[in-house]
mmCIF file of C-alpha atoms in Angstrom:
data_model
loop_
_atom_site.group_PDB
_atom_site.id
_atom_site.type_symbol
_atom_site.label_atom_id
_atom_site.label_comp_id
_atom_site.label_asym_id
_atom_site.label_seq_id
_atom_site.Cartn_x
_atom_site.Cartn_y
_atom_site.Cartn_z
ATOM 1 C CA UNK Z 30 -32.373 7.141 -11.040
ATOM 2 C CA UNK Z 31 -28.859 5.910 -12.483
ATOM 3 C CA UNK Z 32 -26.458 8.514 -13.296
ATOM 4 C CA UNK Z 33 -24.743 9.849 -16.765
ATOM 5 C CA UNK Z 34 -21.115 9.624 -17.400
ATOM 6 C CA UNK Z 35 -21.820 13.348 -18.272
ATOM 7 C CA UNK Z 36 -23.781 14.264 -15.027
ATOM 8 C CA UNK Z 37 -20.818 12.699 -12.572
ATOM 9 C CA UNK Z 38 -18.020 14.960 -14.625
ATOM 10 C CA UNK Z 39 -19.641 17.736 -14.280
ATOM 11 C CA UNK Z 40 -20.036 17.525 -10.585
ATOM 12 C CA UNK Z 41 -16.358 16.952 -10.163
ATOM 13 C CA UNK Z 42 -15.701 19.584 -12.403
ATOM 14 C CA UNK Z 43 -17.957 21.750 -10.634
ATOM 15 C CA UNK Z 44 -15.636 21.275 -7.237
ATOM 16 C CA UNK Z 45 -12.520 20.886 -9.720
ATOM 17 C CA UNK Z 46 -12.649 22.959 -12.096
ATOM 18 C CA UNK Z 47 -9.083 22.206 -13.264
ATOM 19 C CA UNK Z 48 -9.877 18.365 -13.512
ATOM 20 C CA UNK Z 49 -9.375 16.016 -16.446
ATOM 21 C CA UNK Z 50 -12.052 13.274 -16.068
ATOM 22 C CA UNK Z 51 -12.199 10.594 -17.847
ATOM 23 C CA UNK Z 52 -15.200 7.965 -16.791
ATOM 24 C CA UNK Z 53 -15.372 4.696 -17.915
ATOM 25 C CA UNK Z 54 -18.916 2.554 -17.480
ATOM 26 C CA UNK Z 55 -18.380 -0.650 -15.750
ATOM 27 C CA UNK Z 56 -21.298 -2.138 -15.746
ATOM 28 C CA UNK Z 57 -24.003 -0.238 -18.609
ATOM 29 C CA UNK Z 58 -26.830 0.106 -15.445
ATOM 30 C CA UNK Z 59 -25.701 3.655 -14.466
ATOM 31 C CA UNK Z 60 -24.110 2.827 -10.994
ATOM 32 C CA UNK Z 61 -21.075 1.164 -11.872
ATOM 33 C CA UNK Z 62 -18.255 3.362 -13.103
ATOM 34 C CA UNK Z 63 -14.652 3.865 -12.916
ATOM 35 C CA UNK Z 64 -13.244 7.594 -13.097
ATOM 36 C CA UNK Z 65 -9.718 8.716 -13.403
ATOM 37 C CA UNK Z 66 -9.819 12.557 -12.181
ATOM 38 C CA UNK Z 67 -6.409 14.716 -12.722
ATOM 39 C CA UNK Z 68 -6.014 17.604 -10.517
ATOM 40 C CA UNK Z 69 -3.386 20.017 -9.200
ATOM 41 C CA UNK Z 70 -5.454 20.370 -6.292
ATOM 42 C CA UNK Z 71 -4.463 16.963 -5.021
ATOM 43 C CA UNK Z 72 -0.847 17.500 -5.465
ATOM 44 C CA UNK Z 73 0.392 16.679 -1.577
ATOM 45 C CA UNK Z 74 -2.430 14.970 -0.514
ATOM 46 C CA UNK Z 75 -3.065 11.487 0.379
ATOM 47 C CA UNK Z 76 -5.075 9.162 -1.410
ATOM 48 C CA UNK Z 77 -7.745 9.266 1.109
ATOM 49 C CA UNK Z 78 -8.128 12.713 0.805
ATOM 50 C CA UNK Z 79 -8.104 13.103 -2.728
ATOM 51 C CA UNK Z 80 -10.562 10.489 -3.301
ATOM 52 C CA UNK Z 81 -12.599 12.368 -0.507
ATOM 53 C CA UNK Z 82 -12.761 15.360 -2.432
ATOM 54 C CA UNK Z 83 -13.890 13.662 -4.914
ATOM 55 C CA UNK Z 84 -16.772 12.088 -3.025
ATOM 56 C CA UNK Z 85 -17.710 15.728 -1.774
ATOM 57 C CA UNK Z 86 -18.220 17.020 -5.583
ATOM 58 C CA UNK Z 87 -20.528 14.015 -6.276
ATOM 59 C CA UNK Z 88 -22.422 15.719 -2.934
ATOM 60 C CA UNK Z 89 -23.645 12.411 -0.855
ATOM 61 C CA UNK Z 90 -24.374 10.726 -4.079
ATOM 62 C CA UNK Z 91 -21.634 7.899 -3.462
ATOM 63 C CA UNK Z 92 -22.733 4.618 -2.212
ATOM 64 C CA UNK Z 93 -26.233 6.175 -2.451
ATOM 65 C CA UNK Z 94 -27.304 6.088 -6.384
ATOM 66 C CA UNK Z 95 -24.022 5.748 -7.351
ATOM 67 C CA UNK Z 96 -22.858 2.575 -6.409
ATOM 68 C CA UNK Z 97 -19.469 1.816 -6.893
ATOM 69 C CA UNK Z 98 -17.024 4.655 -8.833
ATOM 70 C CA UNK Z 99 -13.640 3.282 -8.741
ATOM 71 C CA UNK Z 100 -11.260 6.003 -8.645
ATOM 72 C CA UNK Z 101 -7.772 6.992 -9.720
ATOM 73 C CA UNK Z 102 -6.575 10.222 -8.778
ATOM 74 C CA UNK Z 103 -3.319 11.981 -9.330
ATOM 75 C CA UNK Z 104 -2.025 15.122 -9.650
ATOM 76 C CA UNK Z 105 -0.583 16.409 -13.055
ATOM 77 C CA UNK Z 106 2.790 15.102 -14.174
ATOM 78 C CA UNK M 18 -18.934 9.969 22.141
ATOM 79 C CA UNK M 19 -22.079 8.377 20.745
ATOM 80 C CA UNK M 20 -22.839 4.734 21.215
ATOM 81 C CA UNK M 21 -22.050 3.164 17.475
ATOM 82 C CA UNK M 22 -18.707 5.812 17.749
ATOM 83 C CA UNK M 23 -17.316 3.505 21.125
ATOM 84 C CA UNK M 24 -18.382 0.592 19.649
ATOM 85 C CA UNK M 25 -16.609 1.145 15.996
ATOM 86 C CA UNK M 26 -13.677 2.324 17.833
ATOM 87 C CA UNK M 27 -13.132 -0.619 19.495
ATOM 88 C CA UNK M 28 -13.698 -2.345 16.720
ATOM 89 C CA UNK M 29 -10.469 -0.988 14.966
ATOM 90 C CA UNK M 30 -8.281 -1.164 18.112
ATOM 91 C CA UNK M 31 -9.320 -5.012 18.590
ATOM 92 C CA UNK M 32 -6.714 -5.919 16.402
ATOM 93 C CA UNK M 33 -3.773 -4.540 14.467
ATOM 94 C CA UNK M 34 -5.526 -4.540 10.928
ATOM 95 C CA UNK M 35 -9.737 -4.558 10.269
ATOM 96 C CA UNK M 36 -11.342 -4.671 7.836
ATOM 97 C CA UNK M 37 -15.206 -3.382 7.683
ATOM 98 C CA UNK M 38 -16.629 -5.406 4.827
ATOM 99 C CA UNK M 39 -19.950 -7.010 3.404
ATOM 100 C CA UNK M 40 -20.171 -10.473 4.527
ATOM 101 C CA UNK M 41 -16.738 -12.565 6.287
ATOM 102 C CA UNK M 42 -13.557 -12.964 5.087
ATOM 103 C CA UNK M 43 -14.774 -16.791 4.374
ATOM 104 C CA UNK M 44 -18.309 -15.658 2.759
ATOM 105 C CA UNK M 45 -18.127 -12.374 0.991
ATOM 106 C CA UNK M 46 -20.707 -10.972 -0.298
ATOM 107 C CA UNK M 47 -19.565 -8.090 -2.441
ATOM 108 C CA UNK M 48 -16.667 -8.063 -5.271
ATOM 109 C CA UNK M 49 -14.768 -5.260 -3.593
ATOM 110 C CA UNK M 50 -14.771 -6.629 -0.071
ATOM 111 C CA UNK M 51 -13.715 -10.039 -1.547
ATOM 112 C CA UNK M 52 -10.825 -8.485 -3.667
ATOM 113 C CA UNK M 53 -9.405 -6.990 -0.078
ATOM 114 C CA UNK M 54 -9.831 -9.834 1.377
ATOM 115 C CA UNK M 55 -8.006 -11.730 -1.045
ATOM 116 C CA UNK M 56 -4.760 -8.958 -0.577
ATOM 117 C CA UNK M 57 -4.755 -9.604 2.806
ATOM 118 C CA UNK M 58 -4.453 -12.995 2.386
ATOM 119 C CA UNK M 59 -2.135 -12.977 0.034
ATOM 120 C CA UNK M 60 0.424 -11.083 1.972
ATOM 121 C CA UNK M 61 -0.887 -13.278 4.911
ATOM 122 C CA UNK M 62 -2.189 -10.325 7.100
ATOM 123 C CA UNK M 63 -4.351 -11.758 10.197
ATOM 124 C CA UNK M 64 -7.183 -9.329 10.064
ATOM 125 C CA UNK M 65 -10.303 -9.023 11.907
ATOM 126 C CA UNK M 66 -13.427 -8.567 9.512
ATOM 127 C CA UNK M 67 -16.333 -6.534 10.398
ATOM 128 C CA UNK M 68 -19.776 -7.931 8.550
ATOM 129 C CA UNK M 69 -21.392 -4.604 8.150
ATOM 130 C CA UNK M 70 -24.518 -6.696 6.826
ATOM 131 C CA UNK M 71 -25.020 -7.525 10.553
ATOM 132 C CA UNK M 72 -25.099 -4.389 11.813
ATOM 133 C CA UNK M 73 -26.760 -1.400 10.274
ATOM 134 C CA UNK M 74 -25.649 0.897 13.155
ATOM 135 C CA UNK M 75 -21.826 0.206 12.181
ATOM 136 C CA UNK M 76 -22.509 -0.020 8.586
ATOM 137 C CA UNK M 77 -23.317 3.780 8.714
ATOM 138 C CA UNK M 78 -21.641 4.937 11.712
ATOM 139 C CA UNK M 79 -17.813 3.624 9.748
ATOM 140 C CA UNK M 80 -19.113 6.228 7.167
ATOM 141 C CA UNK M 81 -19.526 9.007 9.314
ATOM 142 C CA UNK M 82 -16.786 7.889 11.045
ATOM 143 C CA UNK M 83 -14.396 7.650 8.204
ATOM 144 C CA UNK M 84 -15.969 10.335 5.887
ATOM 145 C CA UNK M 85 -15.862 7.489 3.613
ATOM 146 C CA UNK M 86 -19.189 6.633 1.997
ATOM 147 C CA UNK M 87 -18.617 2.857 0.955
ATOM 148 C CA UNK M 88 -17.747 -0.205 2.500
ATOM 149 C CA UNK M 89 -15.222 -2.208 2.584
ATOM 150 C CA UNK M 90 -12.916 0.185 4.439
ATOM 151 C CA UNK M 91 -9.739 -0.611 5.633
ATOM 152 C CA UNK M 92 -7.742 -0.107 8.982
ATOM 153 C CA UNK M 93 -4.166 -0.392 10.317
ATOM 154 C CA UNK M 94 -2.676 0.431 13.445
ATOM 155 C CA UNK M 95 -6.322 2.731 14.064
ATOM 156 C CA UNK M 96 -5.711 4.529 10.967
ATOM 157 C CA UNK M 97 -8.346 4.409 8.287
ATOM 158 C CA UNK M 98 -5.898 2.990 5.045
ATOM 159 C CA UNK M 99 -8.915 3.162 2.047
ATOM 160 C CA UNK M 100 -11.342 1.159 -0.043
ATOM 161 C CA UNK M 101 -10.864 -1.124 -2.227
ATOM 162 C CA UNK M 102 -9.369 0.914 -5.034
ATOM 163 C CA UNK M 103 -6.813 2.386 -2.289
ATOM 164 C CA UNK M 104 -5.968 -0.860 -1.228
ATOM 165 C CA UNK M 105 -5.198 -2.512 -4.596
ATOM 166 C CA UNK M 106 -3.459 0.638 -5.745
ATOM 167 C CA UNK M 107 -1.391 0.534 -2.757
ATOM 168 C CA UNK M 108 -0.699 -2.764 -3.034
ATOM 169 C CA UNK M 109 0.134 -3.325 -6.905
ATOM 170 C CA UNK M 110 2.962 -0.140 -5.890
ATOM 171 C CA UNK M 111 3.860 -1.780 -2.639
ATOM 172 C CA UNK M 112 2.871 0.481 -0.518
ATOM 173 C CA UNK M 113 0.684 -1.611 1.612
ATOM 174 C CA UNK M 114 3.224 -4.081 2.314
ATOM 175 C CA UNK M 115 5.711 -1.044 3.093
ATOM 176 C CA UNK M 116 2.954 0.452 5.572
ATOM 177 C CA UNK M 117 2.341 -2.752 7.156
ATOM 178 C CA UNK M 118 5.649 -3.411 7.865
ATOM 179 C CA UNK M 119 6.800 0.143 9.521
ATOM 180 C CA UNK M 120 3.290 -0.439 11.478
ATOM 181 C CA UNK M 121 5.034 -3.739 12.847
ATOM 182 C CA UNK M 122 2.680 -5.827 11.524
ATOM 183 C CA UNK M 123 4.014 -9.096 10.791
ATOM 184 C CA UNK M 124 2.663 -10.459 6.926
ATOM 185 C CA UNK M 125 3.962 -14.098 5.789
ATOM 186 C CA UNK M 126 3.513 -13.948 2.201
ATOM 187 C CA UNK M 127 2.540 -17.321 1.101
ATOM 188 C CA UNK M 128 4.436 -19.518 -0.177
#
């Protein structure tokens, strides 16, 4: 079952509940998306790890139902 | 260690970068695997790919092993870099050509 835009930012806000999200749909078939997610919780981390927290709030669903998310993460200005 | 652990580990110390992908550097067969491949190239990186299609033990096990839940995935020196998004980032900034050089690995950009 393809995923909402709506659905995957409220998972990551769920585990972030500071996060900006903004998703963009790649594709239109509900497993393609790109996400930028904004966080002070990432400040000091690497990439990997960010993008691993991220992965943890969508709870196994990554390269499972949900394809391919490409992510940009950063901590606020 | 388990089995598919051993084997993926000496998978990334075979050579100085790897890259676990879908398909071969000469035949990929996914756009995000091809798009590393091609920044590798670019920069001239000999790298060693992994066809995770081939092998559905490794093709889980680099998840597990990684805590990273899509392929391609990325290695340097033993140390798990990122996907594809981490790679291009790092590479549109520099970064990856930074890394690879203070990891002594040699890149010939082309010419």
């Amino acid at each position: 079952m393809p995923m909402q835009p709506a659905e995957i930012e409220a998972l990551i806000k769920s585990a972030l509940p500071d996060a900006q999200v903004t998703i963009e749909d790649l594709a239109g078939d509900g497993d393609h998306y790109a996400a930028t997610v904004v966080s002070e919780s990432f400040r000091g981390l690497s990439r990997v790890k960010q993008h691993q927290m991220v992965y943890a709030a969508l709870q196994g669903r990554m390269g499972g139902v949900l394809h391919a998310l490409a992510l940009q993460t950063s901590a606020p200005d | 260690m388990s089995d598919v652990n051993t084997r993926i580990q000496a998978e990334i110390d075979s050579q100085p970068v790897v890259l676990f992908m879908k398909g071969t550097p000469v035949f990929p067969q996914c756009g995000f695997s091809a798009r590393v491949v091609q920044i590798l190239s670019h920069l001239g990186v000999p790298f060693k790919g992994v066809n995770v299609l081939e092998d559905m033990e490794i093709r889980e096990g680099i998840k597990a092993y990684s805590n990273w839940p899509t392929i391609p995935q990325l290695y340097v020196k033993g140390e798990f870099v990122g996907g594809c998004d981490i790679a291009m980032e790092m590479f549109q900034s520099g970064e990856l050509q930074q890394m690879l050089k203070e990891k002594g690995v040699e890149t010939q950009a082309e010419a």
